[in-house]
mmCIF file of C-alpha atoms in Angstrom:
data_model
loop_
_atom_site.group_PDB
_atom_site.id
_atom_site.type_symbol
_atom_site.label_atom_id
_atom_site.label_comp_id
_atom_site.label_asym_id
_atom_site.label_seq_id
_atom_site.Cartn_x
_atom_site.Cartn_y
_atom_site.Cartn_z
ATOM 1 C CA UNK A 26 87.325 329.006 146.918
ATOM 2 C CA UNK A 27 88.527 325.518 146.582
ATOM 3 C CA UNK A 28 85.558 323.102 145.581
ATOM 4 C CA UNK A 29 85.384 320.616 148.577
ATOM 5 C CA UNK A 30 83.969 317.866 145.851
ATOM 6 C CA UNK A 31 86.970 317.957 143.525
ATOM 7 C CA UNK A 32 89.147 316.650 146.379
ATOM 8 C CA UNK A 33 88.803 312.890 145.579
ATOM 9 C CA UNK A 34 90.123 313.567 142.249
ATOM 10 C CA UNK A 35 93.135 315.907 143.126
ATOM 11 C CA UNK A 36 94.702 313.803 145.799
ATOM 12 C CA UNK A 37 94.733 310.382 145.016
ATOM 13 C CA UNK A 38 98.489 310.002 145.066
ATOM 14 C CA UNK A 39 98.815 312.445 147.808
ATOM 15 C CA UNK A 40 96.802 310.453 150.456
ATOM 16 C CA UNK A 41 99.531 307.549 150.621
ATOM 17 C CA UNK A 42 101.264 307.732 154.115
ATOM 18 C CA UNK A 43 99.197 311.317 155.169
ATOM 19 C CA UNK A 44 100.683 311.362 158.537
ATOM 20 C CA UNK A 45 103.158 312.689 160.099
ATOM 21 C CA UNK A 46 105.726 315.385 157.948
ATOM 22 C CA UNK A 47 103.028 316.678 155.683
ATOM 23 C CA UNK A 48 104.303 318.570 152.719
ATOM 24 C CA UNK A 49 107.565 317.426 153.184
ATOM 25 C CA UNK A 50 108.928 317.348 149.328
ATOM 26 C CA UNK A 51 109.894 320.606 147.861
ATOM 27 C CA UNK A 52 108.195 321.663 144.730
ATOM 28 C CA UNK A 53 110.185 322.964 141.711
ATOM 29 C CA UNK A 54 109.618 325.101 138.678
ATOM 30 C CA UNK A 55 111.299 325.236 135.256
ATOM 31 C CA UNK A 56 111.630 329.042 135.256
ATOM 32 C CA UNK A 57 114.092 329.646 138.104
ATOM 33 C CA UNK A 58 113.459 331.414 141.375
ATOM 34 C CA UNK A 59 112.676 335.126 141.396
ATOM 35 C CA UNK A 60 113.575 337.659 143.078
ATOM 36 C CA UNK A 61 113.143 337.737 146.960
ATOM 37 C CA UNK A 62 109.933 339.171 148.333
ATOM 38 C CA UNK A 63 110.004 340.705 151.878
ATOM 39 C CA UNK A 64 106.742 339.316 154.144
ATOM 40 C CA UNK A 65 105.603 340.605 157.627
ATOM 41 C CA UNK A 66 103.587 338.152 159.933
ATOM 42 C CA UNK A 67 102.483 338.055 163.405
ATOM 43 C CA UNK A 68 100.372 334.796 163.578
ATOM 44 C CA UNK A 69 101.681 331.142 163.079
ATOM 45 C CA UNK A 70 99.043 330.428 160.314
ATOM 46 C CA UNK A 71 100.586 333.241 157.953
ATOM 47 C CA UNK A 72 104.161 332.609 158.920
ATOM 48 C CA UNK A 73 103.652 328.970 157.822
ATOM 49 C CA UNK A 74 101.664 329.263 154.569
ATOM 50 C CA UNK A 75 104.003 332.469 153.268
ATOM 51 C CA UNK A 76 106.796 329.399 154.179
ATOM 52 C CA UNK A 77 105.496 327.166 151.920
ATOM 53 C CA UNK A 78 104.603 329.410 149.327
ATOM 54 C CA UNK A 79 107.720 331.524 149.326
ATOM 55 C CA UNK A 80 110.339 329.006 149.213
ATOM 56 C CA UNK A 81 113.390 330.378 148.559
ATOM 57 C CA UNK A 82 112.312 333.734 147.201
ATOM 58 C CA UNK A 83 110.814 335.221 149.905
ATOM 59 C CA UNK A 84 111.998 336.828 153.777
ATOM 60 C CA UNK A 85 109.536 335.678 156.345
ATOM 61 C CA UNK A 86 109.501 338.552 158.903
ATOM 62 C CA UNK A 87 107.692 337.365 162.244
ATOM 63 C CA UNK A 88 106.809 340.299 163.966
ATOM 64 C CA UNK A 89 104.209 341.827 166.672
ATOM 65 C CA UNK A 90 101.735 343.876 166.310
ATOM 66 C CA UNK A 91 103.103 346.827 167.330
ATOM 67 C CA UNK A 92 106.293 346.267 164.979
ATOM 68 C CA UNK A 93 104.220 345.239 161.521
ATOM 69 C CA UNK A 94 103.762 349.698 160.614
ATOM 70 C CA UNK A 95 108.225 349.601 161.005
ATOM 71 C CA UNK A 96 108.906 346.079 159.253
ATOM 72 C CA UNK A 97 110.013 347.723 155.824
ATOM 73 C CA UNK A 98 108.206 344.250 154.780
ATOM 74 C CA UNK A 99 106.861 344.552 150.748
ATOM 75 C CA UNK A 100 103.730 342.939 152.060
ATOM 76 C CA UNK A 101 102.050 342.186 155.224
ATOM 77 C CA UNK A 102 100.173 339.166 155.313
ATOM 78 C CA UNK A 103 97.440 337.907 158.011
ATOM 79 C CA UNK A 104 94.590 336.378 158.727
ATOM 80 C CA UNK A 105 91.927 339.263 160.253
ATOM 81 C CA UNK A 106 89.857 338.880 163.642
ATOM 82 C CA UNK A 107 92.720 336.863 165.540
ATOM 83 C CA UNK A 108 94.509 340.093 167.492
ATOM 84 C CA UNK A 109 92.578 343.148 167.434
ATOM 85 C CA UNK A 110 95.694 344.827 167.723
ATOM 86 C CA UNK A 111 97.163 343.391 164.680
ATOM 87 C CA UNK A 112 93.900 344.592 162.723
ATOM 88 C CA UNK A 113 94.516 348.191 164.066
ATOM 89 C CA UNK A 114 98.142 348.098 163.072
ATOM 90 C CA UNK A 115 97.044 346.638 159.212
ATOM 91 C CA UNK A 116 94.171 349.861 159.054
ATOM 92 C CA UNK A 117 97.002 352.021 159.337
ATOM 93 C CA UNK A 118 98.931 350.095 155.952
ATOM 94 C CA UNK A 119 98.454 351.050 152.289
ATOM 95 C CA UNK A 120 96.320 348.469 150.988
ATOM 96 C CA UNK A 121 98.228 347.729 147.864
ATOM 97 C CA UNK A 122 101.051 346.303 150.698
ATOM 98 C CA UNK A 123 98.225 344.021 152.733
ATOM 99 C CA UNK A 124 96.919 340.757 151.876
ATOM 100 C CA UNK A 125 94.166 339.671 153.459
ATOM 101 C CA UNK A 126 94.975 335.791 153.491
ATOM 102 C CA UNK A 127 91.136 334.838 154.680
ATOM 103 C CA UNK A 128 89.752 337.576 151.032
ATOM 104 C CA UNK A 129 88.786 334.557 149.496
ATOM 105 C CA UNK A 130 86.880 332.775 151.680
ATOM 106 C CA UNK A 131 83.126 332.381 153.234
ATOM 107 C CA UNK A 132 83.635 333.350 156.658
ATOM 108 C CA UNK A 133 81.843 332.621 159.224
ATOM 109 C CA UNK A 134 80.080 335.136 161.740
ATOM 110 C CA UNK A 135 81.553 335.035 165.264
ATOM 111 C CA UNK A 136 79.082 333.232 167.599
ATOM 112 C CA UNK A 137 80.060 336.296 170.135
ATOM 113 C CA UNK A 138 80.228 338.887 168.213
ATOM 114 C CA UNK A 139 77.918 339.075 164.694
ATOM 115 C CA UNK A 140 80.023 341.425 164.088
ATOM 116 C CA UNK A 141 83.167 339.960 163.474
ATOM 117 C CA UNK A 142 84.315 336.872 161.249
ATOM 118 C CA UNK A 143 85.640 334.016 162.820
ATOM 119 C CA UNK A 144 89.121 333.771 162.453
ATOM 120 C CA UNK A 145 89.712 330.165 162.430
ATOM 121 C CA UNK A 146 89.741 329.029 158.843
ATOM 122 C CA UNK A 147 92.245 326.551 158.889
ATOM 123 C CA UNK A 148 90.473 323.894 160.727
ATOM 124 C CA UNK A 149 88.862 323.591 157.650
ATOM 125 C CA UNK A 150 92.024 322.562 155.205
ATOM 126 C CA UNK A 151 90.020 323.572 152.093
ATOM 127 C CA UNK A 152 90.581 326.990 153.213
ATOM 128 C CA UNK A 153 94.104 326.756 153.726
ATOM 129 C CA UNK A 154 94.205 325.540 149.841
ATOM 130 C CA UNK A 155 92.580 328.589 149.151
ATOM 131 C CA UNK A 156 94.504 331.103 151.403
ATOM 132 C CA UNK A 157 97.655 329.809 149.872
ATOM 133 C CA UNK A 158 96.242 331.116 146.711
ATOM 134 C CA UNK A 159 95.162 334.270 147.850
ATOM 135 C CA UNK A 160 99.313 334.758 149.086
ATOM 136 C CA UNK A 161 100.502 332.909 145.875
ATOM 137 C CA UNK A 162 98.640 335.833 143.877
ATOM 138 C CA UNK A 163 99.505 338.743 145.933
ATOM 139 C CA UNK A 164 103.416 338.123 146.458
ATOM 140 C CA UNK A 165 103.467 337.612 142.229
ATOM 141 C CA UNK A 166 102.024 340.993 142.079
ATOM 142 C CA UNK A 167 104.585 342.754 144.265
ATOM 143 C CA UNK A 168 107.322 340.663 142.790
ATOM 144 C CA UNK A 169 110.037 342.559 140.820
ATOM 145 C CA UNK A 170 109.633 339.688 138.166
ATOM 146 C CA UNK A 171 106.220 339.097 138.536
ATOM 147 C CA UNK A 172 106.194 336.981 135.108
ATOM 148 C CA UNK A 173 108.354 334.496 136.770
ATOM 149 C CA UNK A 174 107.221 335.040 140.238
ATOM 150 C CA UNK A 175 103.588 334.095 139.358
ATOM 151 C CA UNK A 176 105.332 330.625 137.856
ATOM 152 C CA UNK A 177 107.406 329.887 141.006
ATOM 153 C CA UNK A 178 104.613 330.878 143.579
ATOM 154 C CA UNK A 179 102.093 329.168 141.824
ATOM 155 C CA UNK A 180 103.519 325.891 141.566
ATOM 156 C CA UNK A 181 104.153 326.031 145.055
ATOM 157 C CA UNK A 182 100.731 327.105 146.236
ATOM 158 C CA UNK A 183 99.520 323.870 144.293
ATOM 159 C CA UNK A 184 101.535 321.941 146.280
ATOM 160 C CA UNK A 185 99.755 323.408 149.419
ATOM 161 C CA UNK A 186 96.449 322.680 147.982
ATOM 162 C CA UNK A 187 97.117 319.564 147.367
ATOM 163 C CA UNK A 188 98.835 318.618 151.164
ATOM 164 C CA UNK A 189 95.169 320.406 152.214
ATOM 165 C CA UNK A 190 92.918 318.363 150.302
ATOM 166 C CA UNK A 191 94.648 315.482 150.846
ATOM 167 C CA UNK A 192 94.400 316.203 154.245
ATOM 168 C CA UNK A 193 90.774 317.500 154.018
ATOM 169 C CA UNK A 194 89.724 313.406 152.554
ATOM 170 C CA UNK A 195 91.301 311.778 155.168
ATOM 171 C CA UNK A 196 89.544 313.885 157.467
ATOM 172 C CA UNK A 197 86.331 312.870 155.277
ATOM 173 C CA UNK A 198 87.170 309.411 156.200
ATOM 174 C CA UNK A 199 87.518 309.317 160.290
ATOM 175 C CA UNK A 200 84.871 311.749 160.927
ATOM 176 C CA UNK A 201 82.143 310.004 158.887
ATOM 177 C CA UNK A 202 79.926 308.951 160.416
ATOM 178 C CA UNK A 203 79.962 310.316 163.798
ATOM 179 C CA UNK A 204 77.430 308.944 166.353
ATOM 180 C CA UNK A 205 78.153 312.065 168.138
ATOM 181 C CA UNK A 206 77.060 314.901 165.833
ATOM 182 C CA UNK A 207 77.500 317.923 168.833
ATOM 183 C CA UNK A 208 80.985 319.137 169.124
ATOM 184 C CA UNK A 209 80.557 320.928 172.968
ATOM 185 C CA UNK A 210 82.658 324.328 173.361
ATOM 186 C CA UNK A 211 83.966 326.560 176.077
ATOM 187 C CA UNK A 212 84.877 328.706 173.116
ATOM 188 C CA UNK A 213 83.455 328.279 169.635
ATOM 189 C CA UNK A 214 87.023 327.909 167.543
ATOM 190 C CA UNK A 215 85.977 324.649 165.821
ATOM 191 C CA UNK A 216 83.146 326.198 163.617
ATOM 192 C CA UNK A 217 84.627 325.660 160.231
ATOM 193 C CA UNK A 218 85.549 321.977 161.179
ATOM 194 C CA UNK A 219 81.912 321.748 162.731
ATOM 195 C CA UNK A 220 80.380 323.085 159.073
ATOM 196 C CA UNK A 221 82.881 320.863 157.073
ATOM 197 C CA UNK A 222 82.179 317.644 158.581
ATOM 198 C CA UNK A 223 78.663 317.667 159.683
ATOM 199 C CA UNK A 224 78.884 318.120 163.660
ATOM 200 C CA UNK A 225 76.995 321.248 165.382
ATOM 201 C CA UNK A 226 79.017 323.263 167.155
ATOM 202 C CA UNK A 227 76.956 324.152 170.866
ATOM 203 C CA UNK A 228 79.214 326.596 173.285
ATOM 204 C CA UNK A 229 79.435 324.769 176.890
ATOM 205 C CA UNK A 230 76.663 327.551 178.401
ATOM 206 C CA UNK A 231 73.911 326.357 176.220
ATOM 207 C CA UNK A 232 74.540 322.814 176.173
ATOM 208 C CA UNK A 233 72.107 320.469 177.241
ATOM 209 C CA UNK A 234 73.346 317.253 178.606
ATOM 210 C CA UNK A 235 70.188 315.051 178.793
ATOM 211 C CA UNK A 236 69.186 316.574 175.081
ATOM 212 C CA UNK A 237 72.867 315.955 173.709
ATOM 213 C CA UNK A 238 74.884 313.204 175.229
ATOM 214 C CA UNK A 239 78.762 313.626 174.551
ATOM 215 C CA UNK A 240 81.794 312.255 175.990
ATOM 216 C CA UNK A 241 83.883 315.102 175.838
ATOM 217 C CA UNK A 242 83.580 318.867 176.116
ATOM 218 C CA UNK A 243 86.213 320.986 174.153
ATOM 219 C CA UNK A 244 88.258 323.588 175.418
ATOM 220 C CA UNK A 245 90.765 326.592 175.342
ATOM 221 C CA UNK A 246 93.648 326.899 177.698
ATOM 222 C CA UNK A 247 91.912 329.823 179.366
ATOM 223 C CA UNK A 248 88.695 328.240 180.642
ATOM 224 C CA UNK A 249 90.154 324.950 181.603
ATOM 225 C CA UNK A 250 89.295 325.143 185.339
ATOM 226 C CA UNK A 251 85.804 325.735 184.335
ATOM 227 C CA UNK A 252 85.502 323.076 182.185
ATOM 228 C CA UNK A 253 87.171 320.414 184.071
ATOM 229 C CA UNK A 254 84.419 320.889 186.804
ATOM 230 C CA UNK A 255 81.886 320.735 184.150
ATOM 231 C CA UNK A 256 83.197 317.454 182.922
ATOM 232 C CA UNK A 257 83.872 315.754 186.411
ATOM 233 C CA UNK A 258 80.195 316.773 187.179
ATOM 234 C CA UNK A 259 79.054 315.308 183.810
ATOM 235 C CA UNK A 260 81.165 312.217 183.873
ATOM 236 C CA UNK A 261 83.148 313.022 180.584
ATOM 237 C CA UNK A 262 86.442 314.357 179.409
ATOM 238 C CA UNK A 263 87.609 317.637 179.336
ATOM 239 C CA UNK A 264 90.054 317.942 176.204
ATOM 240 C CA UNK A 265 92.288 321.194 175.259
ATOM 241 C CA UNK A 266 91.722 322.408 171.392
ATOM 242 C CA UNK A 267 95.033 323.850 170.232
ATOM 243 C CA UNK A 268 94.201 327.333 167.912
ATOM 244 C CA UNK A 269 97.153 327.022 166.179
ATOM 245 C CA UNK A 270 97.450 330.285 166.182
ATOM 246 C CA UNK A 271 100.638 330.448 167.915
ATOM 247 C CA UNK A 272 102.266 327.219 166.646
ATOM 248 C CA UNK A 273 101.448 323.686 165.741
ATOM 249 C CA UNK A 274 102.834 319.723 165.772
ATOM 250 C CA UNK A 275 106.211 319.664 164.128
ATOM 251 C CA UNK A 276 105.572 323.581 162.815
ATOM 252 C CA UNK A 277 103.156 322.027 159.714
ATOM 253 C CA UNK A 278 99.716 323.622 160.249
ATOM 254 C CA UNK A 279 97.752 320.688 158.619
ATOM 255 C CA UNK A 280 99.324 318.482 160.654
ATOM 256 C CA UNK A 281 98.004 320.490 163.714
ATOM 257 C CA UNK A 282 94.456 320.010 161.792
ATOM 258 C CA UNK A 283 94.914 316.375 160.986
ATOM 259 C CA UNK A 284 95.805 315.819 164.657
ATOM 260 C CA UNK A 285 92.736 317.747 166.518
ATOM 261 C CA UNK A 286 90.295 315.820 163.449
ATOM 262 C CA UNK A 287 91.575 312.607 165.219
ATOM 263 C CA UNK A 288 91.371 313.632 168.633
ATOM 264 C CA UNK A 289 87.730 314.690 167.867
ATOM 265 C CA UNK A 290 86.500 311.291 166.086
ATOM 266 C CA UNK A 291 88.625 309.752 168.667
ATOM 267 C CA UNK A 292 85.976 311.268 171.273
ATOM 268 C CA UNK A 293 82.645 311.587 168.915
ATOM 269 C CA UNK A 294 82.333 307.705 168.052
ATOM 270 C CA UNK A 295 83.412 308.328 164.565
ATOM 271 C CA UNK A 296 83.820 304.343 163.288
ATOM 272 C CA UNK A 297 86.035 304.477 160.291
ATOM 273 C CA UNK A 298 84.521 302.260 157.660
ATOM 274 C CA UNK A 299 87.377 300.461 155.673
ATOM 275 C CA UNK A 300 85.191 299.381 152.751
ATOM 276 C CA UNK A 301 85.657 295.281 151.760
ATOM 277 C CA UNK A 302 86.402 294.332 148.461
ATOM 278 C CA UNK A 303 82.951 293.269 147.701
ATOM 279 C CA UNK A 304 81.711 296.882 149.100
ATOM 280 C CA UNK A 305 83.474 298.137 146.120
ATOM 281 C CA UNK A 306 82.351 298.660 142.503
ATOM 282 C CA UNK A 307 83.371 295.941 139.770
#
């Protein structure tokens, strides 16, 4: 796993203009591009990061569940927990032609079921440097040059991880400090931003609204009847939380991360603090 405290150091240059179009320059390698590697997908966070990673030597197969077992993909790659019917479909794979794009990662437990993971590990963009590692490793592996494929896939997950912590400090920035530590959920998909940046994460049935002020509860599309009457009652906003799971803003998945981080410290009176020049060492 990516250490969250080497990101000042990695993305100096990369923080200039992190905005809109992130990851837009392609990366290159001195040893060519290898052979093209076959990849089966059926959720928007593994179609985009096997993108990035796979350039020019790879076939990005989007697929449903019920087509991943008849892709004639080399490798199926996904993130586990997000469609249960995806996870049956993978159990039925040989492992050696799975990668489990989340393998490298603490997960977190469910909140409503212990016994699953929670899937959403891209709302914390350390992860995604890490899950672009995970792919960068695995595709190398079932490369037909896997000498040169480790070169070309490599440089390119770098250039992920560096997009991710880039984007990880700037979320560092606008959500510290928040006034408003409790991040209120219908469902609980913001747990790995909650554990990143220092909010706690309550789900909308056990929130207390004398005991935790907010001025916005967080939703799904699903639930946002429910929630709306909640908020009217409560005198505060009701505001959607895109999964990303399906797509994202301008089909970049950090951007999709950057853009709920503002919405959030737009709503949790996170001040940004612009340090002065006498704030500032020397």
């Amino acid at each position: 796993m990516i250490a969250r405290v080497l990101a000042p150091l990695l993305v100096i240059a990369a923080l200039t203009g992190c905005t809109r179009g992130v990851g837009s320059a392609a990366p290159t390698t001195s040893g060519g591009v290898p052979p093209t590697v076959s990849v089966a997908v059926a959720d928007f966070p593994s179609a985009w990061l096997a993108q990035r990673v796979g350039g020019d030597a790879i076939d990005v197969r989007e697929v449903g569940a019920a087509d991943l077992r008849t892709s004639g993909a080399d490798l199926v790659a996904y993130v586990p927990d997000i469609n249960p019917d995806v996870d049956a479909a993978v159990a039925t794979l040989p492992t050696e032609t799975v990668v489990d794009l989340t393998a490298d990662i603490k997960r977190l437990a469910d909140p409503r079921d212990r016994e699953k993971r929670d899937p959403y590990v891209w709302f914390d963009p350390v992860n995604v440097a890490t899950m672009a590692g995970t792919l960068a490793k695995t595709m190398a592996k079932v490369n037909r040059v896997p000498y040169m494929a480790t070169q070309y896939y490599g440089v390119r997950s770098l250039d992920v991880e560096a997009d991710s912590l880039a984007v990880d400090q700037r979320l560092q920035e606008i959500l510290s400090p928040c006034r408003i530590p409790t991040l209120v959920v219908e469902a609980p998909v913001l747990g790995y931003l909650a554990r990143a940046y220092a909010f706690d994460q309550v789900p909308l049935i056990l929130w207390k609204p004398q005991r935790e002020p907010v001025r916005a509860l967080y939703f799904t599309i699903d639930a946002e009847a429910a929630v709306r009457a909640q908020a009217a009652r409560y005198d505060v906003k009701a505001l959607p939380v895109d999964t990303l799971t399906e797509k994202a803003p301008n089909d970049d998945l950090l951007q999709g991360v950057l853009d709920t981080g503002q919405e959030i410290a737009d709503h949790q009176d996170c001040p940004l603090v612009v340090p002065s020049a006498t704030d500032r060492p020397g």
